[in-house]
Amino acid sequence: MRVLLVDDEESILVPLEFLLRKGGHEVVLARTGEEALRALEEGGFALVVLDLMLPGLDGFSVLEALKGRPERPKVLVLTARGREADRAKALALGAEAFMTKPFSTRALMEEVRRLLGEG
């Protein structure tokens, strides 16, 4: 399945890209909210792994832009912003899951599989 990985930190992008590819997924990377929206225009994504703190357009704005799309991918928010208000806002904007950094790669991959219906 096709996954859009949105984060501005190489230390997150590189290992997650590796894990997702190892899991059999096609991975597209975006480092800003604007890059994420351009990638989403292409369509075909089953899942977006989305950081909230991005340069330019933030993750909340990306979630807002996804609302109401007919072929909307599932969204897993992966962020250092662990406040309950951030979690509530992300879920209210349509995210299916919310995880905070630092995170367990095992737990993240289990959540990816759950969201994609793979286990």
JSON list of C-alpha atoms in Angstrom, two decimals:
[
{"chain": "A", "resi": 1, "resn": "MET", "atom": "CA", "xyz": [0.00, 0.00, 0.00]},
{"chain": "A", "resi": 2, "resn": "ARG", "atom": "CA", "xyz": [1.05, 3.57, -0.61]},
{"chain": "A", "resi": 3, "resn": "VAL", "atom": "CA", "xyz": [2.04, 5.62, 2.46]},
{"chain": "A", "resi": 4, "resn": "LEU", "atom": "CA", "xyz": [2.81, 9.35, 2.68]},
{"chain": "A", "resi": 5, "resn": "LEU", "atom": "CA", "xyz": [5.35, 10.06, 5.40]},
{"chain": "A", "resi": 6, "resn": "VAL", "atom": "CA", "xyz": [5.33, 13.74, 6.43]},
{"chain": "A", "resi": 7, "resn": "ASP", "atom": "CA", "xyz": [8.05, 14.99, 8.80]},
{"chain": "A", "resi": 8, "resn": "ASP", "atom": "CA", "xyz": [10.82, 17.58, 8.63]},
{"chain": "A", "resi": 9, "resn": "GLU", "atom": "CA", "xyz": [13.29, 15.55, 10.71]},
{"chain": "A", "resi": 10, "resn": "GLU", "atom": "CA", "xyz": [15.64, 13.28, 8.75]},
{"chain": "A", "resi": 11, "resn": "SER", "atom": "CA", "xyz": [16.21, 11.26, 11.94]},
{"chain": "A", "resi": 12, "resn": "ILE", "atom": "CA", "xyz": [12.52, 10.27, 11.74]},
{"chain": "A", "resi": 13, "resn": "LEU", "atom": "CA", "xyz": [12.09, 10.05, 7.96]},
{"chain": "A", "resi": 14, "resn": "VAL", "atom": "CA", "xyz": [15.00, 7.72, 7.19]},
{"chain": "A", "resi": 15, "resn": "PRO", "atom": "CA", "xyz": [14.28, 4.91, 9.67]},
{"chain": "A", "resi": 16, "resn": "LEU", "atom": "CA", "xyz": [10.50, 5.08, 9.14]},
{"chain": "A", "resi": 17, "resn": "GLU", "atom": "CA", "xyz": [10.91, 4.97, 5.38]},
{"chain": "A", "resi": 18, "resn": "PHE", "atom": "CA", "xyz": [13.10, 1.89, 5.80]},
{"chain": "A", "resi": 19, "resn": "LEU", "atom": "CA", "xyz": [10.59, 0.16, 8.12]},
{"chain": "A", "resi": 20, "resn": "LEU", "atom": "CA", "xyz": [7.61, 0.92, 5.91]},
{"chain": "A", "resi": 21, "resn": "ARG", "atom": "CA", "xyz": [9.40, -0.26, 2.76]},
{"chain": "A", "resi": 22, "resn": "LYS", "atom": "CA", "xyz": [10.53, -3.39, 4.60]},
{"chain": "A", "resi": 23, "resn": "GLY", "atom": "CA", "xyz": [6.85, -3.93, 5.45]},
{"chain": "A", "resi": 24, "resn": "GLY", "atom": "CA", "xyz": [6.06, -3.93, 1.73]},
{"chain": "A", "resi": 25, "resn": "HIS", "atom": "CA", "xyz": [4.72, -0.40, 1.38]},
{"chain": "A", "resi": 26, "resn": "GLU", "atom": "CA", "xyz": [5.46, 2.19, -1.28]},
{"chain": "A", "resi": 27, "resn": "VAL", "atom": "CA", "xyz": [6.61, 5.29, 0.59]},
{"chain": "A", "resi": 28, "resn": "VAL", "atom": "CA", "xyz": [6.48, 8.92, -0.53]},
{"chain": "A", "resi": 29, "resn": "LEU", "atom": "CA", "xyz": [8.26, 11.52, 1.61]},
{"chain": "A", "resi": 30, "resn": "ALA", "atom": "CA", "xyz": [7.20, 15.09, 2.32]},
{"chain": "A", "resi": 31, "resn": "ARG", "atom": "CA", "xyz": [9.11, 17.50, 4.54]},
{"chain": "A", "resi": 32, "resn": "THR", "atom": "CA", "xyz": [6.58, 20.35, 4.68]},
{"chain": "A", "resi": 33, "resn": "GLY", "atom": "CA", "xyz": [2.82, 20.69, 4.82]},
{"chain": "A", "resi": 34, "resn": "GLU", "atom": "CA", "xyz": [2.85, 22.17, 1.32]},
{"chain": "A", "resi": 35, "resn": "GLU", "atom": "CA", "xyz": [4.78, 19.16, -0.04]},
{"chain": "A", "resi": 36, "resn": "ALA", "atom": "CA", "xyz": [2.27, 16.87, 1.68]},
{"chain": "A", "resi": 37, "resn": "LEU", "atom": "CA", "xyz": [-0.70, 18.59, 0.03]},
{"chain": "A", "resi": 38, "resn": "ARG", "atom": "CA", "xyz": [0.98, 18.40, -3.40]},
{"chain": "A", "resi": 39, "resn": "ALA", "atom": "CA", "xyz": [1.61, 14.68, -2.91]},
{"chain": "A", "resi": 40, "resn": "LEU", "atom": "CA", "xyz": [-1.97, 14.14, -1.73]},
{"chain": "A", "resi": 41, "resn": "GLU", "atom": "CA", "xyz": [-3.27, 15.73, -4.94]},
{"chain": "A", "resi": 42, "resn": "GLU", "atom": "CA", "xyz": [-1.79, 12.73, -6.79]},
{"chain": "A", "resi": 43, "resn": "GLY", "atom": "CA", "xyz": [-3.99, 10.48, -4.66]},
{"chain": "A", "resi": 44, "resn": "GLY", "atom": "CA", "xyz": [-3.66, 6.77, -4.14]},
{"chain": "A", "resi": 45, "resn": "PHE", "atom": "CA", "xyz": [-2.48, 6.91, -0.52]},
{"chain": "A", "resi": 46, "resn": "ALA", "atom": "CA", "xyz": [-3.89, 4.44, 1.99]},
{"chain": "A", "resi": 47, "resn": "LEU", "atom": "CA", "xyz": [-2.18, 6.12, 4.95]},
{"chain": "A", "resi": 48, "resn": "VAL", "atom": "CA", "xyz": [-0.53, 9.40, 5.94]},
{"chain": "A", "resi": 49, "resn": "VAL", "atom": "CA", "xyz": [1.93, 9.42, 8.85]},
{"chain": "A", "resi": 50, "resn": "LEU", "atom": "CA", "xyz": [1.84, 13.09, 9.79]},
{"chain": "A", "resi": 51, "resn": "ASP", "atom": "CA", "xyz": [3.90, 15.28, 12.10]},
{"chain": "A", "resi": 52, "resn": "LEU", "atom": "CA", "xyz": [2.10, 18.32, 13.48]},
{"chain": "A", "resi": 53, "resn": "MET", "atom": "CA", "xyz": [5.09, 20.66, 13.72]},
{"chain": "A", "resi": 54, "resn": "LEU", "atom": "CA", "xyz": [6.17, 21.34, 10.16]},
{"chain": "A", "resi": 55, "resn": "PRO", "atom": "CA", "xyz": [7.76, 24.35, 8.50]},
{"chain": "A", "resi": 56, "resn": "GLY", "atom": "CA", "xyz": [5.16, 26.51, 6.78]},
{"chain": "A", "resi": 57, "resn": "LEU", "atom": "CA", "xyz": [1.79, 24.78, 6.76]},
{"chain": "A", "resi": 58, "resn": "ASP", "atom": "CA", "xyz": [1.45, 22.71, 9.95]},
{"chain": "A", "resi": 59, "resn": "GLY", "atom": "CA", "xyz": [-0.04, 19.25, 10.38]},
{"chain": "A", "resi": 60, "resn": "PHE", "atom": "CA", "xyz": [-3.36, 20.59, 11.65]},
{"chain": "A", "resi": 61, "resn": "SER", "atom": "CA", "xyz": [-3.71, 22.54, 8.39]},
{"chain": "A", "resi": 62, "resn": "VAL", "atom": "CA", "xyz": [-2.99, 19.37, 6.40]},
{"chain": "A", "resi": 63, "resn": "LEU", "atom": "CA", "xyz": [-5.69, 17.53, 8.39]},
{"chain": "A", "resi": 64, "resn": "GLU", "atom": "CA", "xyz": [-8.11, 20.39, 7.73]},
{"chain": "A", "resi": 65, "resn": "ALA", "atom": "CA", "xyz": [-7.39, 20.19, 3.98]},
{"chain": "A", "resi": 66, "resn": "LEU", "atom": "CA", "xyz": [-8.11, 16.45, 4.02]},
{"chain": "A", "resi": 67, "resn": "LYS", "atom": "CA", "xyz": [-11.56, 16.86, 5.58]},
{"chain": "A", "resi": 68, "resn": "GLY", "atom": "CA", "xyz": [-14.36, 15.98, 3.24]},
{"chain": "A", "resi": 69, "resn": "ARG", "atom": "CA", "xyz": [-12.19, 14.43, 0.53]},
{"chain": "A", "resi": 70, "resn": "PRO", "atom": "CA", "xyz": [-14.00, 11.47, -1.01]},
{"chain": "A", "resi": 71, "resn": "GLU", "atom": "CA", "xyz": [-10.88, 9.27, -1.17]},
{"chain": "A", "resi": 72, "resn": "ARG", "atom": "CA", "xyz": [-9.34, 10.38, 2.09]},
{"chain": "A", "resi": 73, "resn": "PRO", "atom": "CA", "xyz": [-6.47, 8.25, 3.42]},
{"chain": "A", "resi": 74, "resn": "LYS", "atom": "CA", "xyz": [-6.27, 7.18, 7.05]},
{"chain": "A", "resi": 75, "resn": "VAL", "atom": "CA", "xyz": [-4.06, 9.48, 9.15]},
{"chain": "A", "resi": 76, "resn": "LEU", "atom": "CA", "xyz": [-1.67, 8.55, 11.93]},
{"chain": "A", "resi": 77, "resn": "VAL", "atom": "CA", "xyz": [-0.38, 11.66, 13.70]},
{"chain": "A", "resi": 78, "resn": "LEU", "atom": "CA", "xyz": [3.17, 11.16, 14.97]},
{"chain": "A", "resi": 79, "resn": "THR", "atom": "CA", "xyz": [4.32, 14.19, 16.92]},
{"chain": "A", "resi": 80, "resn": "ALA", "atom": "CA", "xyz": [6.33, 15.55, 19.82]},
{"chain": "A", "resi": 81, "resn": "ARG", "atom": "CA", "xyz": [3.23, 17.55, 20.82]},
{"chain": "A", "resi": 82, "resn": "GLY", "atom": "CA", "xyz": [1.80, 15.30, 23.49]},
{"chain": "A", "resi": 83, "resn": "ARG", "atom": "CA", "xyz": [-0.73, 17.64, 25.09]},
{"chain": "A", "resi": 84, "resn": "GLU", "atom": "CA", "xyz": [-4.24, 16.26, 25.39]},
{"chain": "A", "resi": 85, "resn": "ALA", "atom": "CA", "xyz": [-5.56, 19.36, 23.57]},
{"chain": "A", "resi": 86, "resn": "ASP", "atom": "CA", "xyz": [-3.37, 18.51, 20.56]},
{"chain": "A", "resi": 87, "resn": "ARG", "atom": "CA", "xyz": [-4.59, 14.90, 20.57]},
{"chain": "A", "resi": 88, "resn": "ALA", "atom": "CA", "xyz": [-8.22, 16.01, 20.81]},
{"chain": "A", "resi": 89, "resn": "LYS", "atom": "CA", "xyz": [-7.82, 18.54, 18.01]},
{"chain": "A", "resi": 90, "resn": "ALA", "atom": "CA", "xyz": [-6.09, 16.05, 15.69]},
{"chain": "A", "resi": 91, "resn": "LEU", "atom": "CA", "xyz": [-8.78, 13.42, 16.28]},
{"chain": "A", "resi": 92, "resn": "ALA", "atom": "CA", "xyz": [-11.54, 16.01, 15.82]},
{"chain": "A", "resi": 93, "resn": "LEU", "atom": "CA", "xyz": [-9.99, 16.96, 12.47]},
{"chain": "A", "resi": 94, "resn": "GLY", "atom": "CA", "xyz": [-10.19, 13.34, 11.36]},
{"chain": "A", "resi": 95, "resn": "ALA", "atom": "CA", "xyz": [-6.96, 11.60, 12.39]},
{"chain": "A", "resi": 96, "resn": "GLU", "atom": "CA", "xyz": [-7.58, 7.93, 13.14]},
{"chain": "A", "resi": 97, "resn": "ALA", "atom": "CA", "xyz": [-4.60, 7.56, 15.49]},
{"chain": "A", "resi": 98, "resn": "PHE", "atom": "CA", "xyz": [-2.21, 9.72, 17.52]},
{"chain": "A", "resi": 99, "resn": "MET", "atom": "CA", "xyz": [1.26, 8.74, 18.77]},
{"chain": "A", "resi": 100, "resn": "THR", "atom": "CA", "xyz": [3.87, 10.85, 20.51]},
{"chain": "A", "resi": 101, "resn": "LYS", "atom": "CA", "xyz": [7.62, 11.03, 19.97]},
{"chain": "A", "resi": 102, "resn": "PRO", "atom": "CA", "xyz": [9.72, 9.36, 21.14]},
{"chain": "A", "resi": 103, "resn": "PHE", "atom": "CA", "xyz": [7.95, 6.20, 20.04]},
{"chain": "A", "resi": 104, "resn": "SER", "atom": "CA", "xyz": [8.50, 2.48, 19.83]},
{"chain": "A", "resi": 105, "resn": "THR", "atom": "CA", "xyz": [8.99, 1.38, 16.22]},
{"chain": "A", "resi": 106, "resn": "ARG", "atom": "CA", "xyz": [7.23, -1.87, 17.05]},
{"chain": "A", "resi": 107, "resn": "ALA", "atom": "CA", "xyz": [4.17, -0.02, 18.39]},
{"chain": "A", "resi": 108, "resn": "LEU", "atom": "CA", "xyz": [4.20, 2.28, 15.36]},
{"chain": "A", "resi": 109, "resn": "MET", "atom": "CA", "xyz": [4.29, -0.61, 12.90]},
{"chain": "A", "resi": 110, "resn": "GLU", "atom": "CA", "xyz": [1.50, -2.37, 14.80]},
{"chain": "A", "resi": 111, "resn": "GLU", "atom": "CA", "xyz": [-0.60, 0.78, 14.50]},
{"chain": "A", "resi": 112, "resn": "VAL", "atom": "CA", "xyz": [0.19, 1.05, 10.77]},
{"chain": "A", "resi": 113, "resn": "ARG", "atom": "CA", "xyz": [-0.90, -2.56, 10.25]},
{"chain": "A", "resi": 114, "resn": "ARG", "atom": "CA", "xyz": [-4.09, -1.95, 12.26]},
{"chain": "A", "resi": 115, "resn": "LEU", "atom": "CA", "xyz": [-4.99, 1.15, 10.27]},
{"chain": "A", "resi": 116, "resn": "LEU", "atom": "CA", "xyz": [-4.32, -0.58, 6.97]},
{"chain": "A", "resi": 117, "resn": "GLY", "atom": "CA", "xyz": [-6.30, -3.67, 7.99]},
{"chain": "A", "resi": 118, "resn": "GLU", "atom": "CA", "xyz": [-3.23, -5.89, 7.84]},
{"chain": "A", "resi": 119, "resn": "GLY", "atom": "CA", "xyz": [-3.57, -7.59, 11.18]}
]
